[in-house]
Short mmCIF file of C-alpha atoms in Angstrom, two decimals:
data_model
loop_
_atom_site.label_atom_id
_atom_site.label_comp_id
_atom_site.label_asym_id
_atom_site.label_seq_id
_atom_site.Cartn_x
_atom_site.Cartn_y
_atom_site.Cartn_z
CA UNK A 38 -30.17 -34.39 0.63
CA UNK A 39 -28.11 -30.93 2.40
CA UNK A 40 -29.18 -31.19 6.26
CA UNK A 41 -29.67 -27.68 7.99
CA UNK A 42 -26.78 -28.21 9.22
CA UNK A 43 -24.74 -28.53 6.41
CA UNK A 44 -26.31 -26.17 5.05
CA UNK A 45 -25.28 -23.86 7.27
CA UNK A 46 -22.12 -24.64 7.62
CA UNK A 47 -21.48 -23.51 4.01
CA UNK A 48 -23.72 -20.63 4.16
CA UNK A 49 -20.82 -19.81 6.84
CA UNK A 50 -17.95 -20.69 4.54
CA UNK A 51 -19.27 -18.68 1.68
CA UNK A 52 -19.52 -15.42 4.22
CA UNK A 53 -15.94 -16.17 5.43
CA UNK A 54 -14.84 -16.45 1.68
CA UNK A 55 -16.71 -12.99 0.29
CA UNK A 56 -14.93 -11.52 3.74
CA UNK A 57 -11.73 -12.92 2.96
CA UNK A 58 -11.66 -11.15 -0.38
CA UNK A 59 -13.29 -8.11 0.46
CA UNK A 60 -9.91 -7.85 2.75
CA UNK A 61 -7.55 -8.84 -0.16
CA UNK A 62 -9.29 -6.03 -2.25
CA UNK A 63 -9.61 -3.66 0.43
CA UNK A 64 -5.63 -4.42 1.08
CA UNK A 65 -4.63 -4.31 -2.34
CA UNK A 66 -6.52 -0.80 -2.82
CA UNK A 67 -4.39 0.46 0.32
CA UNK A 68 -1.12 -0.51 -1.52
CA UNK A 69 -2.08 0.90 -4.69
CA UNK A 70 -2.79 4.32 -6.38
CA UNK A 71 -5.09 5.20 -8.85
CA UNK A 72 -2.71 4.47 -11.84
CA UNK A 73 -2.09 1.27 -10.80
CA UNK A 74 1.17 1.47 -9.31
CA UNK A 75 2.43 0.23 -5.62
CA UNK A 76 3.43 1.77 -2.05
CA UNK A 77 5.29 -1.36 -1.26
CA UNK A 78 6.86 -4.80 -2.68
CA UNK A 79 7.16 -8.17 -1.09
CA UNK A 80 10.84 -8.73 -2.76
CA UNK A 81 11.94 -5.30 -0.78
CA UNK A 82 13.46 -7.07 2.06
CA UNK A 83 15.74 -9.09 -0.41
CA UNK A 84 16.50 -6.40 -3.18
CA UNK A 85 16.63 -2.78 -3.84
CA UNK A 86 13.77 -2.19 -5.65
CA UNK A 87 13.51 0.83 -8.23
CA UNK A 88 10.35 2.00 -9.93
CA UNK A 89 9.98 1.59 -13.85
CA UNK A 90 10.22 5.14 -14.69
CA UNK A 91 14.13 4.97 -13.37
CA UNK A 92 15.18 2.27 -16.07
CA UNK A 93 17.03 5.20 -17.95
CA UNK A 94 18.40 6.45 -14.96
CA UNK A 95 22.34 6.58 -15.84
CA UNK A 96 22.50 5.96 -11.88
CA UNK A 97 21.07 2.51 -12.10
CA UNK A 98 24.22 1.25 -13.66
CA UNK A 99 26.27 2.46 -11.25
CA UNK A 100 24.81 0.18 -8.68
CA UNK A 101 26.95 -2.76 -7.98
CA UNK A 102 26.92 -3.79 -4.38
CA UNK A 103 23.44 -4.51 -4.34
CA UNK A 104 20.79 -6.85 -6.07
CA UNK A 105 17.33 -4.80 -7.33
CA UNK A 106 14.79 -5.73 -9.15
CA UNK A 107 12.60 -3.08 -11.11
CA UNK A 108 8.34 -2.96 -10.48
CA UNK A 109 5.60 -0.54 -11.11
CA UNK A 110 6.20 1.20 -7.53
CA UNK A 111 5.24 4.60 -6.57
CA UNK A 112 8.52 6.11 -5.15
CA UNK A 113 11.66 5.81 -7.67
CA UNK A 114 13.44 3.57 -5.18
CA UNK A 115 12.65 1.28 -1.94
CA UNK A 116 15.69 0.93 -0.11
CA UNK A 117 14.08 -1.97 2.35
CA UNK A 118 10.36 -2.58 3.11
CA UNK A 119 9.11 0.40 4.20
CA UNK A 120 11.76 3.17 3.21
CA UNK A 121 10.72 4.90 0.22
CA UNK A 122 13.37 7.34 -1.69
CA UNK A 123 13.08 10.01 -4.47
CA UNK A 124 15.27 10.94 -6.96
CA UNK A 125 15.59 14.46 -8.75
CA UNK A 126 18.47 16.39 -10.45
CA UNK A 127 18.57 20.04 -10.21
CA UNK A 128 18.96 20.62 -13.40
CA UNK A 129 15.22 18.67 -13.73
CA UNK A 130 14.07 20.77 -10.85
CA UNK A 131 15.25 24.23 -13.15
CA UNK A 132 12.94 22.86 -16.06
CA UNK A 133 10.00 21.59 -13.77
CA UNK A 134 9.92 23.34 -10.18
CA UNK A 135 6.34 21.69 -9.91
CA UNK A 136 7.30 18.21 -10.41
CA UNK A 137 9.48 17.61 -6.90
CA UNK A 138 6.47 18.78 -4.97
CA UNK A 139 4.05 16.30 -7.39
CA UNK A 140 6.29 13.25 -6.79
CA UNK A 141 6.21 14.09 -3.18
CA UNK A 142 2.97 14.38 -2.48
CA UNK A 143 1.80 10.94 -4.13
CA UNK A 144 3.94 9.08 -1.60
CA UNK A 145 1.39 10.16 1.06
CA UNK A 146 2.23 9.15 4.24
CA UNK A 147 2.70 5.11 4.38
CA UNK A 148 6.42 5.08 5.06
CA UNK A 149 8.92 4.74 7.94
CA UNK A 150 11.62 7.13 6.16
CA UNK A 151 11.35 9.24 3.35
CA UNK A 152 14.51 9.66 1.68
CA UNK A 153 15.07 12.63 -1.07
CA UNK A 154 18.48 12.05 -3.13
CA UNK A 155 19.39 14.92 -4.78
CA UNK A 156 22.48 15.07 -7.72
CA UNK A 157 23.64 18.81 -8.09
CA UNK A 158 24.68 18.80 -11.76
CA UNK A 159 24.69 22.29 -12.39
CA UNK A 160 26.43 25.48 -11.61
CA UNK A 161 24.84 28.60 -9.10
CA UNK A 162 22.71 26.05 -6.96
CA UNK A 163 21.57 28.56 -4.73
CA UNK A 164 17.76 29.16 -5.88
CA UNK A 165 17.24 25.32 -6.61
CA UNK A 166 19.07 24.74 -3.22
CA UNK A 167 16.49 26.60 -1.45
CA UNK A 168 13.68 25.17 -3.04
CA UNK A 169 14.43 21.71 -3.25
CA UNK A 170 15.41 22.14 0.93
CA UNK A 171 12.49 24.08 1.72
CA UNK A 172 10.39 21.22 0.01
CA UNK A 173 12.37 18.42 1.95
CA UNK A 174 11.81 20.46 5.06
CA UNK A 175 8.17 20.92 4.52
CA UNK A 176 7.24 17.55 3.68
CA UNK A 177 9.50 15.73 6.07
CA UNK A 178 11.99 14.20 3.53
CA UNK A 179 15.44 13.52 4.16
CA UNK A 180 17.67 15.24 1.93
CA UNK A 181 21.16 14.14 0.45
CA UNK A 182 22.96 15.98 -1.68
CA UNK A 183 25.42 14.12 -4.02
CA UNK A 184 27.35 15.58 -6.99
CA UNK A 185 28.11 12.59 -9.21
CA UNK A 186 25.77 9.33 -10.52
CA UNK A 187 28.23 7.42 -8.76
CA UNK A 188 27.90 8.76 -5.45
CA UNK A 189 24.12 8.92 -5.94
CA UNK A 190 24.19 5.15 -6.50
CA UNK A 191 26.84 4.20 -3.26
CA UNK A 192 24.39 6.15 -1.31
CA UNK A 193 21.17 4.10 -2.51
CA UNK A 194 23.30 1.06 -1.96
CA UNK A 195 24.32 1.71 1.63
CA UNK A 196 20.58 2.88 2.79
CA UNK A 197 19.82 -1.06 1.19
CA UNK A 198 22.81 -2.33 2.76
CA UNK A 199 22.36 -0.74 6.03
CA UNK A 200 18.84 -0.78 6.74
CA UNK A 201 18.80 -3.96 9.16
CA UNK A 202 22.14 -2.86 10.65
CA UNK A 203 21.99 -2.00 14.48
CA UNK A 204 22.76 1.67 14.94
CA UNK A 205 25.85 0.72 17.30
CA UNK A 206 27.52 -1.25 14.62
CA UNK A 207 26.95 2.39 12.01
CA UNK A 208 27.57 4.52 14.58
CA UNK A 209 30.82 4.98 16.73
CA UNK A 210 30.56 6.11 20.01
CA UNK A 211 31.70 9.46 20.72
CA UNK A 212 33.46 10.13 23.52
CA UNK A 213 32.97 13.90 25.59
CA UNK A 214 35.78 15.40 23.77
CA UNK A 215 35.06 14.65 20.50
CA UNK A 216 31.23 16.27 21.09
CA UNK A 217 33.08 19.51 22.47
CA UNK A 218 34.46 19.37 18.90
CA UNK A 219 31.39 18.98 17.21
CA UNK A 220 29.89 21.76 19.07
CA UNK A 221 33.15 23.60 18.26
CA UNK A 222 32.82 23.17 14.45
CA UNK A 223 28.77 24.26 14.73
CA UNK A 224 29.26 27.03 16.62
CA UNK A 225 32.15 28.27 14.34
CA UNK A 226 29.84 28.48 11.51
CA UNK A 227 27.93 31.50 12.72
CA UNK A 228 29.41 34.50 11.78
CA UNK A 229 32.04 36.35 14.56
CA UNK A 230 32.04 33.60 16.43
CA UNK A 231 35.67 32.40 17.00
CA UNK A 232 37.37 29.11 18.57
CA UNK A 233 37.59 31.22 22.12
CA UNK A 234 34.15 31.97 21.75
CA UNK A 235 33.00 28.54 21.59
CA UNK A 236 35.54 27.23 24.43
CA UNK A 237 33.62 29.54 26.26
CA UNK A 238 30.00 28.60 25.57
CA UNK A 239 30.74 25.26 26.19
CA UNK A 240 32.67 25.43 29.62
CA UNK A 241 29.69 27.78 31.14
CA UNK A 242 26.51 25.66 29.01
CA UNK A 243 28.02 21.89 29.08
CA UNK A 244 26.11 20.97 25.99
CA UNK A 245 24.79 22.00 22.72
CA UNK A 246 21.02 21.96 24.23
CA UNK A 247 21.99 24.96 26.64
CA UNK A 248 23.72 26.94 24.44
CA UNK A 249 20.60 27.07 22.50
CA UNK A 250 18.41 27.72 25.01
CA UNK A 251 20.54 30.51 26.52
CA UNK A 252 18.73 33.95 26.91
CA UNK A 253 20.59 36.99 26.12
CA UNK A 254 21.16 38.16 30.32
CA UNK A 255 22.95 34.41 30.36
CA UNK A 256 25.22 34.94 27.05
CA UNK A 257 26.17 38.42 28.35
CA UNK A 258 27.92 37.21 31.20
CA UNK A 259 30.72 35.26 29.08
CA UNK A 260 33.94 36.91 28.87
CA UNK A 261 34.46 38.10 25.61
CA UNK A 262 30.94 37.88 23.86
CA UNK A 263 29.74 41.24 22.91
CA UNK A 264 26.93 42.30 21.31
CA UNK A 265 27.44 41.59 17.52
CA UNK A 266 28.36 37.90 18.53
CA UNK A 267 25.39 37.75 21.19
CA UNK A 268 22.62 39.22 18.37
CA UNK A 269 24.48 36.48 15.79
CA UNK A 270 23.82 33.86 18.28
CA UNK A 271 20.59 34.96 19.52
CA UNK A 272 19.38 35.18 15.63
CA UNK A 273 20.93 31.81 14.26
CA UNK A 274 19.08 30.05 17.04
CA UNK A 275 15.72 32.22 17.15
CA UNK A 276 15.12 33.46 13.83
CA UNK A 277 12.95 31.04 10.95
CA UNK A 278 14.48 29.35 8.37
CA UNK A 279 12.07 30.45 5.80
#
């Protein structure tokens, strides 16, 4: 015969069970979307992971410096547990401009980085350009441009390859001159502005961050800026992207 003790005791056991699956389902239901298909994968910290519907994918046997494994996951790649990456070709994006934005949206918002590889394979990018990088922008997806399947794979390989790597070991320190440079290089891009021009801004500003910030009474006092190079300034720094 049970005591009331016992009894108890299991009546316990039996609510910690029911609990302990309600979590498990509950969990599972978090990972999942409605077709089935995953957010994550418990092999992602060991292999590059790449979703079913990329098995045709003429990038896939590119991929050599890497092991991956293929599962019913929602983004087309996971390049390390919670790093989640897109693919699309432009030439895709021409014959289904709603399909990038689709894809996008089901990755909702459960990872760290959100990667958006892009391979240019056709002439007169411009339109797709701006649509494809307005999406990225707008959805807060990285975007990498590459121009062959094999440079589309070496770049899903080094996100895999890299993603435990600390940043100081990626990264090389740059020294003051060699940010003058960089500065040098931006600032060149806008139009009028010349290699004086940008010796200039940087010896009155210091850094990038000032030069920015500068109002026009500030960018009027360097020698040699007039007011074509100020109003290109003022507008690449002011003006919206879209």
């Amino acid at each position: 015969m049970v005591s009331d003790k016992e009894d108890q005791c299991n009546k316990i056991n039996n609510n910690d069970n029911v609990t302990s699956l309600e979590s498990i389902n509950e969990e599972k239901k978090n990972n999942t979307n409605e077709g089935g298909e995953s957010f994550f994968d418990n092999n992602a910290e060991q292999y590059l992971i790449i979703s079913l519907r990329q098995k045709l994918n003429p990038v896939i046997k590119k991929i050599k410096r890497v092991r991956y494994k293929f599962n019913n996951i929602i983004p087309d790649f996971l390049v390390g547990k919670n790093n989640a990456c897109l693919f699309i070709s432009m030439k895709y994006h021409r014959l289904r401009s709603n399909y990038l934005k689709a894809r996008i949206e089901t990755l909702s918002n459960k990872y760290n980085n959100r990667i958006l590889l892009c391979l240019v394979d056709m002439e007169n990018i411009e339109n797709s350009l701006g649509e494809i990088n307005q999406l990225s922008f707008s959805f807060n997806m990285t975007l990498i441009l590459c121009w062959s399947n094999e440079e589309c794979a070496r770049v899903i390989e080094d996100f895999r390859i890299y993603e435990k790597k600390i940043s100081y070991i990626i990264k090389k320190k740059i020294s003051s001159s060699n940010q003058e440079e960089k500065i040098h290089e931006l600032l060149k891009k806008i139009r009028c502005i010349h290699t004086t021009d940008c010796i200039t801004l940087t010896t009155k500003f210091k850094n990038f961050k000032n030069i920015i910030q500068a109002k026009k009474e500030d960018l009027i006092s360097c020698s040699g800026l007039g007011i074509k190079k100020i109003q290109a300034l003022m507008a690449t720094f002011n003006d919206p992207f879209f």
